[in-house]
Amino acid sequence: MKISELSRRSGVPIGTIKYYLREGLLPPGTHTARNQAEYPESTLHRLRLTRALIAVGGLSIAATGNVLRAIDEPVTLFKSLGMAHCALPPPFPTEAHEDVEEEFNAEAHALVEAAGWTIVGNTPGIASLAAGQKALSRLGIKWTAKDLLPYAKLAHAAARLDLDQTAGIENRIDMAERAIVQTVLLEPILATLRRLAQEHEAARRYAPAGQAVDLEGSE
Amino acid sequence: MKISELSRRSGVPIGTIKYYLREGLLPPGTHTARNQAEYPESTLHRLRLTRALIAVGGLSIAATGNVLRAIDEPVTLFKSLGMAHCALPPPFPTEAHEDVEEEFNAEAHALVEAAGWTIVGNTPGIASLAAGQKALSRLGIKWTAKDLLPYAKLAHAAARLDLDQTAGIENRIDMAERAIVQTVLLEPILATLRRLAQEHEAARRYAPAGQAVDLEGSE
């Protein structure tokens, strides 16, 4: 298809598509005539994915390029997921990772061990966890591995659901793509669900008597 | 204490503290002499909270001001949490909330109902959920309320843990503050935990034979 059809079917403006092509986020088309190129159906698919990572996942152009390369690498899913996690911006701003004392790193490792997780390679997750624990500690919330373990167990249950979703996918690239889409796009969905559940729980526990809150059947 | 002590004990530069004072994020001190002001211990506490929301939570100055005002409102926890959620930036970029069709709003409401949640007031959560479902759908992942329900149940379990943490706090402002700190700062921690758990699960399920991955005792 031509670039105009790519644009029409994806809803992404032609100028933006040209920008993605220049940045190497999309494979170049086949030149059919002077200033004319033809793109296969797979480019439309890749364009939609690129758009979602940037506009919904909030990734930068550079991070998106790294994540797409991780998907295309001819490695196993667990390796490609690890590469994608390294390419993703960490959940905390860079500033939060500075000057994190060794005690918080030790707590992060203790939590991973208590959760029974085998973490291979240089995952950025441990440093993020340590940064988060330091931030809480500075506000007087000293959470040890033991305090965070119930949350780790819930996160593990979520990860099992994630991996179950990709289990039936035959093609390795499709599987890696699906796994990464789920990591990036489900993160804000899960955060939203937790906020909604907090509102429900807070209303259930603390709504003043007489306030018109229907709690029947909520538990 | 003087502003120099505030700076020393919080690690926040004096220039930044003056900026927060000008923006109304911190209450003004008591003037003791020309160009000299005295601040109570509570200002140090508020300064640490402000700093964490901005530097770790990634909130803007405006959003931080709104969240701090929600904490100070003389209302119940469930109301103050709702106000804070409205003040927080939504987990999705603004762009993702545009042109979301009614079918996705309906799915979002269906999910909240299936989860048994009573949501009062104009929470931004429903619109965020609809935006997320639309984004997944454009990538060919059509998840209905039924598919997302297992994730909603995990989010509910996390929210129960969150509210349990604040249950023993007597002072209403301390309780609201703690609830909001947990919402904002635990979000990236939970996202990090899920990524780590995904890496563990992917290694457990897909690590190639012969690769030196110790999985003993991981389950």
GROMACS .gro file of C-alpha atoms in nm:
model
  438
    1MET     CA    1   0.000   0.000   0.000
    2LYS     CA    2   0.104   0.364  -0.043
    3ILE     CA    3   0.189   0.596   0.248
    4SER     CA    4  -0.151   0.767   0.205
    5GLU     CA    5  -0.328   0.436   0.272
    6LEU     CA    6  -0.100   0.368   0.573
    7SER     CA    7  -0.208   0.704   0.708
    8ARG     CA    8  -0.578   0.652   0.638
    9ARG     CA    9  -0.590   0.303   0.792
   10SER     CA   10  -0.386   0.393   1.103
   11GLY     CA   11  -0.512   0.745   1.164
   12VAL     CA   12  -0.149   0.865   1.187
   13PRO     CA   13  -0.071   1.179   0.978
   14ILE     CA   14   0.161   1.131   0.676
   15GLY     CA   15   0.416   1.375   0.824
   16THR     CA   16   0.440   1.165   1.139
   17ILE     CA   17   0.482   0.844   0.938
   18LYS     CA   18   0.766   1.006   0.741
   19TYR     CA   19   0.926   1.108   1.070
   20TYR     CA   20   0.905   0.750   1.204
   21LEU     CA   21   1.059   0.624   0.874
   22ARG     CA   22   1.349   0.872   0.906
   23GLU     CA   23   1.404   0.767   1.270
   24GLY     CA   24   1.418   0.401   1.163
   25LEU     CA   25   1.111   0.300   1.363
   26LEU     CA   26   0.946   0.162   1.046
   27PRO     CA   27   1.120  -0.045   0.774
   28PRO     CA   28   1.163   0.149   0.448
   29GLY     CA   29   0.916   0.063   0.171
   30THR     CA   30   0.997  -0.070  -0.176
   31HIS     CA   31   1.048   0.211  -0.427
   32THR     CA   32   0.808   0.166  -0.717
   33ALA     CA   33   0.856   0.501  -0.887
   34ARG     CA   34   1.026   0.833  -0.829
   35ASN     CA   35   0.903   0.950  -0.484
   36GLN     CA   36   0.665   0.654  -0.459
   37ALA     CA   37   0.705   0.366  -0.218
   38GLU     CA   38   0.497   0.058  -0.148
   39TYR     CA   39   0.453  -0.082   0.205
   40PRO     CA   40   0.340  -0.433   0.304
   41GLU     CA   41   0.055  -0.502   0.551
   42SER     CA   42   0.317  -0.570   0.821
   43THR     CA   43   0.422  -0.203   0.813
   44LEU     CA   44   0.067  -0.097   0.904
   45HIS     CA   45   0.081  -0.334   1.199
   46ARG     CA   46   0.422  -0.200   1.309
   47LEU     CA   47   0.297   0.159   1.267
   48ARG     CA   48   0.002   0.096   1.501
   49LEU     CA   49   0.236  -0.058   1.758
   50THR     CA   50   0.483   0.233   1.730
   51ARG     CA   51   0.200   0.483   1.770
   52ALA     CA   52   0.064   0.306   2.079
   53LEU     CA   53   0.404   0.289   2.249
   54ILE     CA   54   0.456   0.664   2.193
   55ALA     CA   55   0.106   0.808   2.236
   56VAL     CA   56  -0.034   0.572   2.499
   57GLY     CA   57   0.274   0.426   2.664
   58GLY     CA   58   0.440   0.768   2.672
   59LEU     CA   59   0.774   0.632   2.540
   60SER     CA   60   1.032   0.857   2.372
   61ILE     CA   61   1.136   0.797   2.009
   62ALA     CA   62   1.468   0.652   2.131
   63ALA     CA   63   1.304   0.419   2.384
   64THR     CA   64   1.049   0.307   2.122
   65GLY     CA   65   1.333   0.222   1.880
   66ASN     CA   66   1.506   0.014   2.149
   67VAL     CA   67   1.185  -0.170   2.239
   68LEU     CA   68   1.111  -0.247   1.871
   69ARG     CA   69   1.465  -0.381   1.825
   70ALA     CA   70   1.418  -0.603   2.132
   71ILE     CA   71   1.103  -0.747   1.971
   72ASP     CA   72   1.285  -0.821   1.644
   73GLU     CA   73   1.590  -0.986   1.802
   74PRO     CA   74   1.602  -1.359   1.720
   75VAL     CA   75   1.619  -1.460   2.087
   76THR     CA   76   1.386  -1.636   2.329
   77LEU     CA   77   1.091  -1.453   2.482
   78PHE     CA   78   1.257  -1.425   2.822
   79LYS     CA   79   1.566  -1.263   2.667
   80SER     CA   80   1.363  -1.030   2.446
   81LEU     CA   81   1.147  -0.927   2.745
   82GLY     CA   82   1.461  -0.853   2.945
   83MET     CA   83   1.599  -0.640   2.661
   84ALA     CA   84   1.268  -0.454   2.634
   85HIS     CA   85   1.265  -0.387   3.010
   86CYS     CA   86   1.615  -0.238   2.980
   87ALA     CA   87   1.493  -0.018   2.692
   88LEU     CA   88   1.182   0.107   2.873
   89PRO     CA   89   1.209   0.420   3.083
   90PRO     CA   90   1.215   0.314   3.451
   91PRO     CA   91   0.889   0.377   3.641
   92PHE     CA   92   1.072   0.636   3.856
   93PRO     CA   93   1.226   0.962   3.726
   94THR     CA   94   1.605   0.947   3.679
   95GLU     CA   95   1.659   1.182   3.975
   96ALA     CA   96   1.514   0.924   4.215
   97HIS     CA   97   1.791   0.676   4.122
   98GLU     CA   98   2.074   0.904   4.237
   99ASP     CA   99   2.272   0.840   4.556
  100VAL     CA  100   2.071   0.538   4.667
  101GLU     CA  101   2.248   0.392   4.970
  102GLU     CA  102   2.356   0.027   4.984
  103GLU     CA  103   2.100  -0.057   5.253
  104PHE     CA  104   1.815   0.003   5.005
  105ASN     CA  105   1.984  -0.214   4.743
  106ALA     CA  106   2.015  -0.487   5.005
  107GLU     CA  107   1.642  -0.452   5.089
  108ALA     CA  108   1.554  -0.474   4.717
  109HIS     CA  109   1.756  -0.794   4.681
  110ALA     CA  110   1.598  -0.933   5.001
  111LEU     CA  111   1.251  -0.871   4.856
  112VAL     CA  112   1.332  -1.048   4.528
  113GLU     CA  113   1.467  -1.341   4.728
  114ALA     CA  114   1.167  -1.353   4.961
  115ALA     CA  115   0.938  -1.353   4.656
  116GLY     CA  116   1.131  -1.654   4.523
  117TRP     CA  117   1.224  -1.482   4.198
  118THR     CA  118   1.523  -1.581   3.989
  119ILE     CA  119   1.636  -1.266   3.814
  120VAL     CA  120   1.896  -1.317   3.541
  121GLY     CA  121   2.114  -1.051   3.380
  122ASN     CA  122   2.135  -0.682   3.454
  123THR     CA  123   1.773  -0.591   3.504
  124PRO     CA  124   1.708  -0.228   3.593
  125GLY     CA  125   1.429  -0.344   3.828
  126ILE     CA  126   1.647  -0.389   4.136
  127ALA     CA  127   1.778  -0.030   4.118
  128SER     CA  128   1.422   0.102   4.068
  129LEU     CA  129   1.300  -0.093   4.367
  130ALA     CA  130   1.584   0.045   4.582
  131ALA     CA  131   1.503   0.400   4.465
  132GLY     CA  132   1.140   0.351   4.561
  133GLN     CA  133   1.228   0.216   4.904
  134LYS     CA  134   1.462   0.510   4.968
  135ALA     CA  135   1.188   0.757   4.869
  136LEU     CA  136   0.939   0.601   5.109
  137SER     CA  137   1.199   0.588   5.387
  138ARG     CA  138   1.270   0.962   5.355
  139LEU     CA  139   0.901   1.020   5.429
  140GLY     CA  140   0.927   0.809   5.742
  141ILE     CA  141   0.774   0.497   5.579
  142LYS     CA  142   1.035   0.229   5.649
  143TRP     CA  143   0.911  -0.071   5.454
  144THR     CA  144   1.129  -0.376   5.466
  145ALA     CA  145   1.115  -0.670   5.225
  146LYS     CA  146   0.868  -0.832   5.464
  147ASP     CA  147   0.627  -0.536   5.443
  148LEU     CA  148   0.639  -0.527   5.063
  149LEU     CA  149   0.613  -0.904   5.016
  150PRO     CA  150   0.228  -0.909   4.998
  151TYR     CA  151   0.250  -0.657   4.711
  152ALA     CA  152   0.518  -0.869   4.541
  153LYS     CA  153   0.287  -1.170   4.556
  154LEU     CA  154   0.010  -0.970   4.384
  155ALA     CA  155   0.258  -0.853   4.120
  156HIS     CA  156   0.360  -1.214   4.063
  157ALA     CA  157  -0.005  -1.315   4.015
  158ALA     CA  158  -0.040  -1.033   3.758
  159ALA     CA  159   0.275  -1.151   3.577
  160ARG     CA  160   0.135  -1.505   3.559
  161LEU     CA  161  -0.182  -1.368   3.398
  162ASP     CA  162   0.038  -1.170   3.155
  163LEU     CA  163   0.240  -1.474   3.052
  164ASP     CA  164  -0.072  -1.693   3.026
  165GLN     CA  165  -0.207  -1.449   2.766
  166THR     CA  166   0.093  -1.499   2.540
  167ALA     CA  167   0.126  -1.875   2.595
  168GLY     CA  168  -0.076  -1.979   2.289
  169ILE     CA  169   0.102  -1.755   2.039
  170GLU     CA  170   0.308  -1.960   1.789
  171ASN     CA  171   0.515  -1.694   1.613
  172ARG     CA  172   0.807  -1.573   1.826
  173ILE     CA  173   0.794  -1.210   1.709
  174ASP     CA  174   0.415  -1.192   1.765
  175MET     CA  175   0.466  -1.339   2.113
  176ALA     CA  176   0.741  -1.092   2.207
  177GLU     CA  177   0.535  -0.805   2.069
  178ARG     CA  178   0.227  -0.907   2.266
  179ALA     CA  179   0.430  -0.951   2.586
  180ILE     CA  180   0.579  -0.603   2.554
  181VAL     CA  181   0.251  -0.436   2.462
  182GLN     CA  182   0.103  -0.591   2.774
  183THR     CA  183   0.392  -0.468   2.990
  184VAL     CA  184   0.371  -0.111   2.862
  185LEU     CA  185  -0.003  -0.058   2.810
  186LEU     CA  186  -0.130  -0.261   3.103
  187GLU     CA  187   0.086  -0.064   3.349
  188PRO     CA  188  -0.136   0.247   3.337
  189ILE     CA  189  -0.449   0.028   3.325
  190LEU     CA  190  -0.342  -0.154   3.642
  191ALA     CA  191  -0.259   0.178   3.811
  192THR     CA  192  -0.606   0.305   3.717
  193LEU     CA  193  -0.773  -0.010   3.852
  194ARG     CA  194  -0.588   0.029   4.185
  195ARG     CA  195  -0.700   0.393   4.217
  196LEU     CA  196  -1.063   0.293   4.148
  197ALA     CA  197  -1.042   0.009   4.399
  198GLN     CA  198  -0.894   0.249   4.658
  199GLU     CA  199  -1.190   0.483   4.607
  200HIS     CA  200  -1.430   0.193   4.653
  201GLU     CA  201  -1.251   0.068   4.964
  202ALA     CA  202  -1.220   0.416   5.116
  203ALA     CA  203  -1.592   0.479   5.060
  204ARG     CA  204  -1.680   0.140   5.205
  205ARG     CA  205  -1.468   0.200   5.517
  206TYR     CA  206  -1.497   0.574   5.574
  207ALA     CA  207  -1.804   0.716   5.397
  208PRO     CA  208  -1.996   0.915   5.662
  209ALA     CA  209  -2.329   0.773   5.771
  210GLY     CA  210  -2.620   0.928   5.584
  211GLN     CA  211  -2.412   0.984   5.270
  212ALA     CA  212  -2.593   0.828   4.976
  213VAL     CA  213  -2.347   0.550   4.903
  214ASP     CA  214  -2.495   0.219   4.797
  215LEU     CA  215  -2.270  -0.047   4.938
  216GLU     CA  216  -2.504  -0.343   4.899
  217GLY     CA  217  -2.339  -0.635   4.734
  218SER     CA  218  -2.004  -0.461   4.720
  219GLU     CA  219  -1.830  -0.730   4.918
  220MET     CA  220   1.414   2.678   6.228
  221LYS     CA  221   1.567   2.900   5.959
  222ILE     CA  222   1.549   2.824   5.586
  223SER     CA  223   1.916   2.715   5.596
  224GLU     CA  224   1.829   2.443   5.846
  225LEU     CA  225   1.523   2.338   5.640
  226SER     CA  226   1.761   2.297   5.345
  227ARG     CA  227   2.025   2.108   5.542
  228ARG     CA  228   1.780   1.864   5.700
  229SER     CA  229   1.580   1.797   5.381
  230GLY     CA  230   1.863   1.804   5.129
  231VAL     CA  231   1.659   2.045   4.916
  232PRO     CA  232   1.856   2.354   4.794
  233ILE     CA  233   1.752   2.692   4.943
  234GLY     CA  234   1.662   2.827   4.597
  235THR     CA  235   1.418   2.539   4.544
  236ILE     CA  236   1.261   2.594   4.889
  237LYS     CA  237   1.210   2.963   4.805
  238TYR     CA  238   1.047   2.859   4.477
  239TYR     CA  239   0.808   2.622   4.659
  240LEU     CA  240   0.724   2.906   4.905
  241ARG     CA  241   0.646   3.144   4.616
  242GLU     CA  242   0.428   2.878   4.450
  243GLY     CA  243   0.234   2.833   4.775
  244LEU     CA  244   0.337   2.468   4.820
  245LEU     CA  245   0.476   2.549   5.168
  246PRO     CA  246   0.313   2.772   5.431
  247PRO     CA  247   0.499   3.104   5.480
  248GLY     CA  248   0.721   3.124   5.789
  249THR     CA  249   0.694   3.372   6.074
  250HIS     CA  250   0.899   3.685   6.008
  251THR     CA  251   1.141   3.734   6.299
  252ALA     CA  252   1.359   4.006   6.146
  253ARG     CA  253   1.416   4.180   5.816
  254ASN     CA  254   1.467   3.901   5.558
  255GLN     CA  255   1.459   3.636   5.831
  256ALA     CA  256   1.181   3.384   5.879
  257GLU     CA  257   1.130   3.102   6.121
  258TYR     CA  258   0.966   2.771   6.019
  259PRO     CA  259   0.811   2.506   6.244
  260GLU     CA  260   0.901   2.135   6.230
  261SER     CA  261   0.581   2.072   6.030
  262THR     CA  262   0.722   2.273   5.739
  263LEU     CA  263   1.019   2.033   5.716
  264HIS     CA  264   0.772   1.745   5.699
  265ARG     CA  265   0.566   1.917   5.429
  266LEU     CA  266   0.885   2.001   5.236
  267ARG     CA  267   0.991   1.635   5.228
  268LEU     CA  268   0.645   1.535   5.106
  269THR     CA  269   0.644   1.807   4.837
  270ARG     CA  270   0.989   1.700   4.720
  271ALA     CA  271   0.887   1.333   4.701
  272LEU     CA  272   0.571   1.408   4.500
  273ILE     CA  273   0.773   1.614   4.249
  274ALA     CA  274   1.104   1.426   4.228
  275VAL     CA  275   0.983   1.069   4.279
  276GLY     CA  276   0.616   1.081   4.185
  277GLY     CA  277   0.696   1.298   3.882
  278LEU     CA  278   0.409   1.542   3.957
  279SER     CA  279   0.406   1.896   3.818
  280ILE     CA  280   0.407   2.199   4.053
  281ALA     CA  281   0.038   2.256   3.977
  282ALA     CA  282  -0.059   1.892   4.041
  283THR     CA  283   0.146   1.889   4.363
  284GLY     CA  284  -0.039   2.200   4.485
  285ASN     CA  285  -0.375   2.037   4.415
  286VAL     CA  286  -0.275   1.715   4.591
  287LEU     CA  287  -0.149   1.906   4.898
  288ARG     CA  288  -0.476   2.103   4.912
  289ALA     CA  289  -0.671   1.774   4.896
  290ILE     CA  290  -0.473   1.651   5.199
  291ASP     CA  291  -0.548   1.968   5.396
  292GLU     CA  292  -0.923   1.976   5.323
  293PRO     CA  293  -1.125   1.907   5.637
  294VAL     CA  294  -1.314   1.618   5.477
  295THR     CA  295  -1.325   1.242   5.525
  296LEU     CA  296  -1.048   1.020   5.391
  297PHE     CA  297  -1.261   0.885   5.108
  298LYS     CA  298  -1.342   1.238   4.990
  299SER     CA  299  -0.985   1.360   5.023
  300LEU     CA  300  -0.858   1.053   4.833
  301GLY     CA  301  -1.110   1.123   4.556
  302MET     CA  302  -0.994   1.487   4.538
  303ALA     CA  303  -0.631   1.376   4.524
  304HIS     CA  304  -0.707   1.127   4.245
  305CYS     CA  305  -0.868   1.411   4.046
  306ALA     CA  306  -0.557   1.625   4.104
  307LEU     CA  307  -0.310   1.355   3.999
  308PRO     CA  308  -0.210   1.333   3.635
  309PRO     CA  309  -0.394   1.034   3.482
  310PRO     CA  310  -0.174   0.726   3.422
  311PHE     CA  311  -0.224   0.773   3.044
  312PRO     CA  312  -0.103   1.075   2.841
  313THR     CA  313  -0.378   1.329   2.760
  314GLU     CA  314  -0.370   1.233   2.393
  315ALA     CA  315  -0.492   0.882   2.474
  316HIS     CA  316  -0.815   1.023   2.623
  317GLU     CA  317  -0.924   1.190   2.297
  318ASP     CA  318  -1.208   1.054   2.081
  319VAL     CA  319  -1.275   0.748   2.295
  320GLU     CA  320  -1.587   0.583   2.156
  321GLU     CA  321  -1.889   0.507   2.375
  322GLU     CA  322  -1.833   0.130   2.350
  323PHE     CA  323  -1.510   0.162   2.551
  324ASN     CA  324  -1.682   0.372   2.817
  325ALA     CA  325  -1.948   0.103   2.841
  326GLU     CA  326  -1.680  -0.166   2.881
  327ALA     CA  327  -1.512   0.040   3.155
  328HIS     CA  328  -1.841   0.072   3.344
  329ALA     CA  329  -1.905  -0.301   3.294
  330LEU     CA  330  -1.567  -0.381   3.449
  331VAL     CA  331  -1.630  -0.161   3.754
  332GLU     CA  332  -1.966  -0.331   3.798
  333ALA     CA  333  -1.824  -0.682   3.755
  334ALA     CA  334  -1.560  -0.597   4.018
  335GLY     CA  335  -1.840  -0.495   4.255
  336TRP     CA  336  -1.705  -0.145   4.305
  337THR     CA  337  -1.919   0.148   4.412
  338ILE     CA  338  -1.761   0.455   4.259
  339VAL     CA  339  -1.897   0.787   4.382
  340GLY     CA  340  -1.850   1.126   4.224
  341ASN     CA  341  -1.670   1.218   3.903
  342THR     CA  342  -1.363   1.001   3.924
  343PRO     CA  343  -1.126   1.031   3.628
  344GLY     CA  344  -1.062   0.654   3.653
  345ILE     CA  345  -1.346   0.546   3.425
  346ALA     CA  346  -1.223   0.765   3.137
  347SER     CA  347  -0.867   0.637   3.185
  348LEU     CA  348  -0.987   0.279   3.177
  349ALA     CA  349  -1.182   0.344   2.857
  350ALA     CA  350  -0.874   0.507   2.700
  351GLY     CA  351  -0.666   0.202   2.789
  352GLN     CA  352  -0.919  -0.040   2.646
  353LYS     CA  353  -0.936   0.160   2.322
  354ALA     CA  354  -0.556   0.158   2.290
  355LEU     CA  355  -0.541  -0.220   2.333
  356SER     CA  356  -0.826  -0.269   2.088
  357ARG     CA  357  -0.647  -0.071   1.817
  358LEU     CA  358  -0.363  -0.322   1.846
  359GLY     CA  359  -0.606  -0.607   1.796
  360ILE     CA  360  -0.628  -0.694   2.167
  361LYS     CA  361  -1.003  -0.685   2.234
  362TRP     CA  362  -1.028  -0.723   2.609
  363THR     CA  363  -1.375  -0.714   2.755
  364ALA     CA  364  -1.463  -0.655   3.119
  365LYS     CA  365  -1.452  -1.034   3.164
  366ASP     CA  366  -1.090  -1.054   3.042
  367LEU     CA  367  -0.975  -0.770   3.267
  368LEU     CA  368  -1.165  -0.888   3.575
  369PRO     CA  369  -0.877  -1.106   3.709
  370TYR     CA  370  -0.654  -0.796   3.700
  371ALA     CA  371  -0.925  -0.590   3.873
  372LYS     CA  372  -0.937  -0.848   4.153
  373LEU     CA  373  -0.560  -0.816   4.203
  374ALA     CA  374  -0.591  -0.436   4.205
  375HIS     CA  375  -0.864  -0.466   4.468
  376ALA     CA  376  -0.638  -0.684   4.684
  377ALA     CA  377  -0.363  -0.418   4.652
  378ALA     CA  378  -0.609  -0.143   4.750
  379ARG     CA  379  -0.710  -0.342   5.059
  380LEU     CA  380  -0.343  -0.365   5.160
  381ASP     CA  381  -0.313   0.012   5.100
  382LEU     CA  382  -0.610   0.098   5.320
  383ASP     CA  383  -0.501  -0.149   5.590
  384GLN     CA  384  -0.174   0.046   5.619
  385THR     CA  385  -0.354   0.369   5.702
  386ALA     CA  386  -0.618   0.214   5.927
  387GLY     CA  387  -0.435   0.275   6.255
  388ILE     CA  388  -0.354   0.641   6.196
  389GLU     CA  389  -0.548   0.869   6.433
  390ASN     CA  390  -0.487   1.214   6.286
  391ARG     CA  391  -0.700   1.278   5.974
  392ILE     CA  392  -0.439   1.484   5.790
  393ASP     CA  393  -0.166   1.226   5.861
  394MET     CA  394  -0.400   0.955   5.734
  395ALA     CA  395  -0.486   1.140   5.413
  396GLU     CA  396  -0.120   1.219   5.358
  397ARG     CA  397  -0.015   0.860   5.403
  398ALA     CA  398  -0.292   0.733   5.173
  399ILE     CA  399  -0.186   0.971   4.897
  400VAL     CA  400   0.187   0.902   4.936
  401GLN     CA  401   0.104   0.533   4.899
  402THR     CA  402  -0.105   0.595   4.588
  403VAL     CA  403   0.164   0.804   4.418
  404LEU     CA  404   0.487   0.637   4.528
  405LEU     CA  405   0.369   0.276   4.533
  406GLU     CA  406   0.248   0.298   4.170
  407PRO     CA  407   0.601   0.287   4.025
  408ILE     CA  408   0.705   0.031   4.288
  409LEU     CA  409   0.419  -0.200   4.187
  410ALA     CA  410   0.502  -0.151   3.818
  411THR     CA  411   0.864  -0.244   3.896
  412LEU     CA  412   0.758  -0.554   4.089
  413ARG     CA  413   0.540  -0.669   3.797
  414ARG     CA  414   0.829  -0.628   3.551
  415LEU     CA  415   1.059  -0.829   3.780
  416ALA     CA  416   0.795  -1.100   3.822
  417GLN     CA  417   0.748  -1.112   3.442
  418GLU     CA  418   1.121  -1.167   3.399
  419HIS     CA  419   1.112  -1.447   3.653
  420GLU     CA  420   0.807  -1.610   3.493
  421ALA     CA  421   0.944  -1.575   3.139
  422ALA     CA  422   1.274  -1.734   3.246
  423ARG     CA  423   1.091  -2.013   3.426
  424ARG     CA  424   0.872  -2.090   3.125
  425TYR     CA  425   1.099  -2.015   2.829
  426ALA     CA  426   1.466  -2.018   2.932
  427PRO     CA  427   1.644  -2.250   2.689
  428ALA     CA  428   1.776  -2.577   2.828
  429GLY     CA  429   2.143  -2.558   2.916
  430GLN     CA  430   2.122  -2.189   3.007
  431ALA     CA  431   2.257  -2.138   3.357
  432VAL     CA  432   1.930  -2.042   3.524
  433ASP     CA  433   1.878  -2.176   3.872
  434LEU     CA  434   1.509  -2.239   3.911
  435GLU     CA  435   1.520  -2.458   4.217
  436GLY     CA  436   1.284  -2.349   4.483
  437SER     CA  437   1.139  -2.074   4.266
  438GLU     CA  438   0.789  -2.212   4.285
   0.00000   0.00000   0.00000
